[in-house]
Every structure is written in C-alpha cells, then in structure tokens.
Amino acid sequence: MKFQIEDVTVYFPYENIYPEQYSYMIELKRALDAKGHCLLEMPTGTGKTIALLSLITSYSLSKPSNPVKLLYCTRTVHEMEKTLAELKLLHNYQVKHLGPSARILALGLSSRKNLCVNPAVVSAENRDSVDAACRKLTASWVRALAAEDPRVSTCEFFENYEKASSDAVLPPGVYTLQDLRTFGKEKGWCPYFLARHMVQFANVVVYSYQYLLDPKVAGIISKEMQRESVVVFDEAHNIDNVCIEALSVRVRSQTLEGATRNLNKMSQEIERLKATDAGRLRAEYNRLVEGLAQRGNLPISDTWFANPTLPADILKEAVPGNIRRAEHFLSVLRRLVQYFKGRLQTENVEKEGPVTFVASINAQVGIDQKMLKFCYDRLYSLMLTLEITDTEEFMHIQTICDLATLVGTYTRGFSIIIEPFDERMPHIPDPVLQLCCHDASLAIKPVFERFQSVVITSGTLSPIDLYPRLLNFNPVVSRSFTMSLTRDCICPMVLTRGSDQLPVSTKYDLRSDPGVEKNYGKLLLEMVSVVPDGVVCFFVSYSYMDGIVNSWHESGILKEIMQHKLVFIETQDVVETTLALDNYRRACDCGRGAVFFSVARGKVAEGIDFDRHYGRLVIMFGVPFQYTLSRILLARLEYLRETFQIKEGDFLTFDALRQAAQCVGRVIRSKADYGMMIFADKRYSRHDKRSKLPSWILSHLRDAHLNLSTDMAVHIAREFLRRMAQPYDKTGAMGKRTLLSQEDLEKMVNGVSDMLF
Amino acid sequence: MSHKVTNDEGMQFNREEEEENDDDGDGMDLDAWERAYADERSWESLQEDESGLLRPIDNKTLSHAQYRRRLRTTSAARVQKGLIRYLYIIIDLSRAAGETDYKPSRMVVVARQVEAFIREFFDQNPLSQIGLVTLKDGVTHCLTDLGGSPESHIKALMGKLECSGDSSLQNGLDFVQGLLNQIPTYGHREVLILYSALSSCDPGDIMETIKKCKASKIRCSVIGLSAEIYICKYLCQETGGSYSIALDESHLKELVLEHAPPPPAIAEFAIANLIKMGFPQRAAEGVVSICSCHKEAKVGAGYICPRCKARVCELPTECQICGLTLVSSPLLARSYHHLFPITPFDDVSPSVANDPRKLPKNCFGCQQSLLNPGKS
C-alpha cells in the first residue's frame, strides 16, 4: 500500500498497517524533518523494523536532491539478517511501483567470520583467529613477499578483488550476508573487503553497534559516512551498557604474562631487524618525527586497529621523543607492565581516579601522561614496522596499551578498580585491574554530533525520560507507543504471596528463607501443571538459581515438576546452553512440555525469543537488581549522582525493571501470539517499581492482578489459557480497528487527522 | 401456605448441610471454608463491566451465537460429505483427568458428554461406527471395538472410570491407526481425542506417527479441556481435523456435539464409490434361530441377511458370515439429510405468528403447538 505522510509518499509492502506503526512513522518523520534525534518505544511484534525502514527509504526517495543515508545498527547477526530480509521485501515493492529509479544499494556488514569465503580461513574456530588468519594472507608485506616468492600463500579472493580495483562494485540491490558471500564466490572477489568498500556508497548499511560506538572499530569503518545520515539503534534498551563496555578495559595476571611474552618476542624481532634491515626502523622513526602514521594512505587491508579514544580527542601532534625509538618504547611498556604487576599484588580493594593513577605511574616508573596517551598508536606503528600479522597472539599487549591510552586521555568519567579476588569467592585469588567507564555519553557523543538524526528505539525504553540524561542528548521526539490488540493476549500478574499467604521476595533478608524457596517451588509446580508446552523462569543470578534449584531438588519439588515437564537450565557455558535450548524446543514441539531456567541479564534473556508455544508463561522470580556490592557499580552510581543528578535508587530500580521487562518481553513476539507474565516478588506491587515497566505491559496489568497469591494466579492462568485458545477474529471487529487499509488511512488524513492521539 | 414453603426451605437447607457433612467424612481433608474458596469460586460467575458494576457472566448468548454461526457456515455450501464414518474416540484418563475444575471431575464430565455424543452420533449417522479407546499410565486400552450399537459403548465407558499416570498421544494414535487402516476405503476414518492432560509422554517420535496418520487419511480432531497444546494443534492441522478448547461444561458439550454431523470429505478421498449393501427383511418372528452376532440361539425379532440368510439382531451391521453391509432404508434416508440439508427457516415476527388466521396453530409434522412452544 502507499499513502501520504505530509509531503512524503510512503511505500509500505503490506496490504494493511497497524495504527501504531502509522503513528510511529509520523513521529519519525517529524524527527527527520527537524534533523534531530529521537527516542521511540514500541513493543516488539508490532513491526517496528518495517515501519522504520519503509519510512526512511521513502523519505530519502521523496528528496532525490539530498538523499539521506540509513545506518541501521543491530545487536546480533541474526537480527541483521532479519532486517535485511525485510528490506529486500520493501525494496522489491518500491521498485515495482516506482520503476528502476527507486533502486538502492543496501548491504549488511559483519566480521570476517561471517563474510569470509576462503575455506582455509573461515574454518578457524573464533572471530579473532579468522581475523588473524585473514591478515596472514592479505597484509601488504605478505603480498609483496608473495610477488617475489610464489611459495608464500595469499588469498585468491583478495587478490582478485585488488586486481579488479575500481571495477569491483556491487550493483544496486539488497544484499544479505549470504548474498554477499554468493556474490563474492561468483565473481571471485573477497566479500568482506568489497562490503567494507561499498559501505561508503550504499544507501542503507546494516551493521552491529560496535561499528559506530567502539572507537577502535568506528575509526576504520564509519569514518567516511556523510553527515546526512540517519542512524538507527534497534533494540537499544542496553545502549548505555554497550557504550560503557566499549571504553572499559580489564587486565588480569594472565594478560600481563601474555604481554611480557609479547614484549620479549618484539624485542627479538627488533634485534633481528637491526641486523638485517636497519633502514626500516629508521624510516619508521622519521615518520614518527613528522607525526603519527598517516592512516589514510595505508592500504585498507592493513588498517586493523585504531585508537581506542574518540576522534575528537586525538591530538594532531608528534609522538613524544622518548618513545620514538623502538627499544625505548619497549622498555617503557616493560616498565608499565611491571608496574601493573606490582599493583595487582595488593591485598585490598583499591579504587582511584585516572588522575591519581597517572600521577602514581609517573612517580613510580616515570611514564608521563603524554607518553601513555600515545601508547596505542605507537604500538600500532611498531607492529606494522615489524610486520606482525598474528594479531591474536599480540592481543595482550594491545589491551595494556589500550588501557594506557584511555587513562592518558580522559580525566573524568573513569575509575581504576583493583580487586584481589572475586567478592563471591574470597578464597581464590584472582586479581583484576579494571578501567571502568562510567559515562555512557562519552562513547556515543561523536555519533550524536556527527549525524543529523539518531533514532534510538526498542520494545522497552521506560522510563523514557532517563535515557536522554544517561546519554546526554536532547531528543526532539520521545514517545512511547502501546500495542493495539484485538484481544488481551498478554496477561501480566504480580504475585506477592505464596499459597500460605506469606510474602515472597528475593530481597536479601528473605531470599534464603526456606519458606520463600518453598513458596516459589510451589508456584512453579502449580504453574507447570496448568500451562501447556513451554514455561520460562528467570532468576536474579546464577548463584541464586543454583541455590534454589538445589533446595527444590532436596525437598523433592523438582521431581514433581519433572512429572509435568522436563527441566532445562542455562549455564555460563555457551555450547551447553545452546544444546539445552535446542532440546527445550524439541520438548515443546513434541508435546512433552518443558521448563527453562534462565538468568536475567544472561545470554538467553537478551537474545533468545520464546514466542508461541515455546513460551506460554514466563515467571520472573525476584527483582533482578545488579549486584549492589560490586565496586564498579558503586563507582558508576557515584558518578551518575554527581554528574547527572540521578539518584542511586532510581537508577538501580530503572536498571532492574528494564531487565525484568526484557525478560518477560521474550514471551510475546507478535500480535497473534499470547502469553502470561508473572512477576513473583512483593516489591513489584509497589508503585515506584511498577511504574517503571513499559507502558504496553502496564496497560494490561489490571489492578486486580497486583496482589495475588499462588492459587489465585493459578486460577487466572487457567481462565486466560482457555480464553486465548478460542478462535478469534484477526482483523478486530467490534469497533476496535487494529489493521488499517489504504482507504482507512486516506479517510483519516482527510477527516480528523489526529484521531489516533 | 407461606408457612409450608419456609418449612420446605428449612428442610432443604438441613439436607444440604447433611450432605456437606457427609462429604467431609469422605476423606476430603480440606475444611469447608477452604473448599469453598478453592472449588466453588462463587465470584467466578460475576464479572465487572466498564463502569465497575458487577454482573453475572453472560456466556450463554455468546456461545449460542457462535453455535448458530457455525451451523450456518456448515449448511451454507453444498459439499461432499462422508456418510459412512469410522470414528474412534480416544479418552484421556491420565492423572489430569482427575482434576476438579469441572464438577465433579473432568473424567466424569467427559464421560457424560461422550455418552450424549454417542447417542447423537448414531442418531445422525446411522451407517457409521464408533470405537472407544482410553489412555492411561502411558498405555492405550481398547474399551470397545468399532461397532454400531450405542448401548454397548456406553456400558463399556461407564464401567471404566478411573484415572492415573501419564497419557501418550503417540501410543493412542499408533493403536488407532493400526485399526483404522483395515477399514475399507469408502469409510471415512476419524479420530476424536478428548484430551485432559497438558503433555504427552511418548516412547518415540510423535511426528512420525502424525505422518503415518496423514498417509492413511485419518482425520484427527482434538478437544482440549484446559489449554492449547502445540502438538495437538499441529496434529489437527496436518490431518485436517479441528482443534478446540472447552471453556466450561456447556461449551464442552457444544464442541463435542459439533463432531456429530459428518465433516466435509477430504478432497482426494472424495471419489465416488459404489458400495454393496443388503437391505434385510425383518423376519423369523417367534422362531428360534442361531444369531450370528451373539453366537447363541435366540427367539423373536431379527433380520435375515439377503445373501447368506444368517440372522442378525440389529441394524446397521456387517454380516458376520458373508461380510455384507446390512442397512435399512430409513437409516439411509436419515443419513441423506446431511447431503441435502433443509433450507433455513424464515423468522416470522410475533405479530404475524399471533394472528391465528394466517398461520396454522400446530406443526403439520409433529402436531406440536406453535403458539406456545414447549407445551403441547
């Protein structure tokens, strides 16, 4: 269908549109017109992605003189593929209606692991080793060597790509990762480098958050994007954590040992080079005198790591004299590693700011702030000179330099925390030195500044006024949309009491109470006997889950649960969890029924959908607060209070509730689906907690369901499941229009245009 | 007069109290007040409207409308229907059938509805046959083989009402599939499953069994008693059956009875077939003869197979000796109603109906009074 929003003709590939999609597009259009940033919350399963894509592409089609570019950021490769598939559908529709002039180039960009077609390289087990294997074949000196000596192997795809040089372009169209690989294989061109090259010319680029937020990567990939771009962060409820993660570094004793090994190897190399090819070292020295490596002139295959600080912070000055010579630089690094080793030997937890940390480095090992700041670039330059291709092996020294540069650059928003052992296991010494970033706005600031519009969207962004404060920006539009449903297909409940009417909670003083554990067990037992197929349980932490499952096992509750459903548990091991999930799905499919025990903030809670029969009920046991005794968290809370005036309690509750909402939101992924959500903790009934849930959950949370005991909840569940199993009318009769056709929209625009609001 | 009424009420009250006391003695370890809370749920029959007022739940009109709509859709188009049906009813008697959300328990309610269904079924499909199968302790038990006599089925069903263990959908389907496979091709193979449990403990891969059922063209329908189960939905989708969930007892009744009229025939199955049938004469009045169905000498009314002259007791049946299908013409005629349904009646406004001159007072068929429906 096609319709007008103000001056833009929107091409939408489906026959009907949901009213909330329509209003979402209107808000988005306003934000684009105002060239500002926006924050939009809309529940999953309402077609957020297609609404976004069709509006932005139509917007850019309607302004052919100044088309906007779309940078779409997703969290996972799976989401990336889904987005591209939708875009393909949309693109076909637009081309059908507008002819070939509507053709655009859209592609996904991912790591080598996902794009490589060279069978020898892609067989490596993880991302880093694929990267390293690729560099071994494509680095410029390797290729130069191969030109002389045919025994040195290179990658034929990359060679072909280089040979084709400017002819190597992608014809317009939408390319998923699979399409890129097929195209690459067909032409014999390396799809990874082709995609990286084409990103500059593409109309739509779909890639991961890191390509924009992590300064190490963003410097390479996203440097040449034009200002007239729309950046979309999808599923962005955790964007602050991603930002912080991008600028945080942790150093363990293994890292330091590895770094020492790296340094030894490098000094051997230098000795060797001195004997054979002293000229190269001298050339590097001269280059450093002039200023840092001119990265722009290097061939693209060599740009494999960039400065971890933000582009604005890189000073255009020469490397300090005392680290220009390779031996000198190595000895500086040696002293630094030695200093870190000394610091790790502490018995107490230490916490200091970057300024004092730098001062103490200067006092003890004589490295000043400016030298620290240049560590990363200097190392980069040295590794190029030494022609080191195995970046995986040299990961450790990179981490050290990363930390040094960050500490040398920023004076605010960070802190150094040294912990001699894990708080939860005080008997095992496991010293760790962490550089924690507290300010999410640091990493995302350049994105807001460089691009005309940034769209942050997710199913759970409540409370919506907190995000602008955390990320320090001013949205022109911030709106939360609810779902229009033909029937009440979600049933949230707050369970405050067990079957014996005693309160249940995972509050610290109550959590190990056997009565509470028993009540939680009884709740699950009752629920598995009335809910068909899949049930998902989320616990607040791994240790709590272990404890409670253990006690259920001892009291025999687990055995009774097993009579109704099979039990699967998420562990910290990814492979094991994947296997468990797979079997869980099979048990749901074949009618045996299954329960999945999972942890809030875990991998499963973030990325796995439990839609349809895979999750008819999700129980959130307790409120998933962060581990409040963690030093990192305490430091961040202090920073937030001082800088943004956000109260500790507010932030903790906000964070816990968004995790809870994220967990329970797993259960419903489309309008035709249905599911129940139980918040099993008495604290959820309090207004300050409850009000932070997203509005699409709140609007279904009836007052009668706020203070339930187990037996009442079981009864409600029974009724709900029976009601939902009845056949229903999908288009929504009885005056509740949930699907709008083109005519409806036209009528709406001509008549009362703000009927929706 | 009034005095007497109060007296009666008082007596009734006493009797109820006594009954309750009796119940307490039956080993129910809940206190009376607890039971009222857990079982009766008097508040359930109330619901809140938009303005917050309480009013009794009005499910009847809703479900009635639903029923009417369904009737209309089924009778609207003239479709080919299978008249000779071979239906197995699988009744789940696992642990879940003992639950008391239906009063007095799910299995009793189910048995009651199945009884009504069997009678209705034979009334509407006189040429068809039913078999009963139960699922218990993960094993399939065959209560009755395929047969055309409602009484024997009902007797077998009522005798065997106890529940335990898990239920296995796969075992049940495998068993029934083996039996239905032997049915001649003109008969329509159907399975109706009344499923109380929410899971199925299977020994093997149920998907294979579903494939087999699909291959042997068995139409499987499921009526669930508590909630939608994926595997049942999948089974019905694959085999072309219907899947429905009962809200309460009356809804369950409706859903079960929906299966009484023959379903539309499966397309590739709908080739016209000629079936050899015998129309036996009612004979041998007062003569002692050996009955071929009971294997004993009987006196009195019976039917003689026109081909081999064996005696059978009731129609319809299959001759034990020569295998000929034996029916009577009224039975055949009754089955034909499904193929050529009566056109829906026109509603007549009450004013016209009350005018005695225009309309006859009695139904011309059964002589019931049209003016006061319900009273003759």
PDB file of C-alpha atoms in Angstrom, chain A residues 7 41 67 79 85 117 132-133 151 203 227 234 241-242 254 282 322 332 566 583 591 597 608 654 663 682 686 699 741:
ATOM      1  CA  ASP A   7       4.821  15.650   1.932  1.00  0.00           C
ATOM      2  CA  GLU A  41       9.442   2.929  22.349  1.00  0.00           C
ATOM      3  CA  PRO A  67      19.017  11.659  -0.119  1.00  0.00           C
ATOM      4  CA  GLU A  79      18.732  -9.541  13.753  1.00  0.00           C
ATOM      5  CA  ALA A  85      15.226  -9.727   4.603  1.00  0.00           C
ATOM      6  CA  VAL A 117      34.553 -17.285   1.635  1.00  0.00           C
ATOM      7  CA  ALA A 132      44.379 -13.239  12.187  1.00  0.00           C
ATOM      8  CA  ALA A 133      44.294 -15.930   9.502  1.00  0.00           C
ATOM      9  CA  ARG A 151      55.577 -20.306  -2.275  1.00  0.00           C
ATOM     10  CA  ASN A 203      22.128   3.904   0.758  1.00  0.00           C
ATOM     11  CA  ARG A 227      26.500  13.909   7.897  1.00  0.00           C
ATOM     12  CA  ASP A 234      17.419  -1.048  17.248  1.00  0.00           C
ATOM     13  CA  ASN A 241      25.961  -0.586  28.766  1.00  0.00           C
ATOM     14  CA  VAL A 242      27.278  -1.117  25.245  1.00  0.00           C
ATOM     15  CA  GLN A 254      47.265 -13.735  32.530  1.00  0.00           C
ATOM     16  CA  ARG A 282      64.957   4.354  10.726  1.00  0.00           C
ATOM     17  CA  ASN A 322      61.294   9.332  24.329  1.00  0.00           C
ATOM     18  CA  VAL A 332      58.509   1.915  28.555  1.00  0.00           C
ATOM     19  CA  LEU A 566      11.264 -31.575  31.505  1.00  0.00           C
ATOM     20  CA  ASN A 583      16.322 -29.782  23.475  1.00  0.00           C
ATOM     21  CA  GLY A 591       4.182 -32.104  23.357  1.00  0.00           C
ATOM     22  CA  PHE A 597      15.576 -21.976  33.986  1.00  0.00           C
ATOM     23  CA  ILE A 608      16.562 -15.733  22.587  1.00  0.00           C
ATOM     24  CA  PHE A 654      15.302   1.513  36.435  1.00  0.00           C
ATOM     25  CA  CYS A 663      12.912 -10.998  30.295  1.00  0.00           C
ATOM     26  CA  LYS A 682       6.131  -8.495  46.628  1.00  0.00           C
ATOM     27  CA  ARG A 686       4.899  -1.017  44.898  1.00  0.00           C
ATOM     28  CA  SER A 699      -1.759  -1.116  30.254  1.00  0.00           C
ATOM     29  CA  SER A 741      -6.051  -0.371   4.907  1.00  0.00           C
TER      30      SER A 741
END
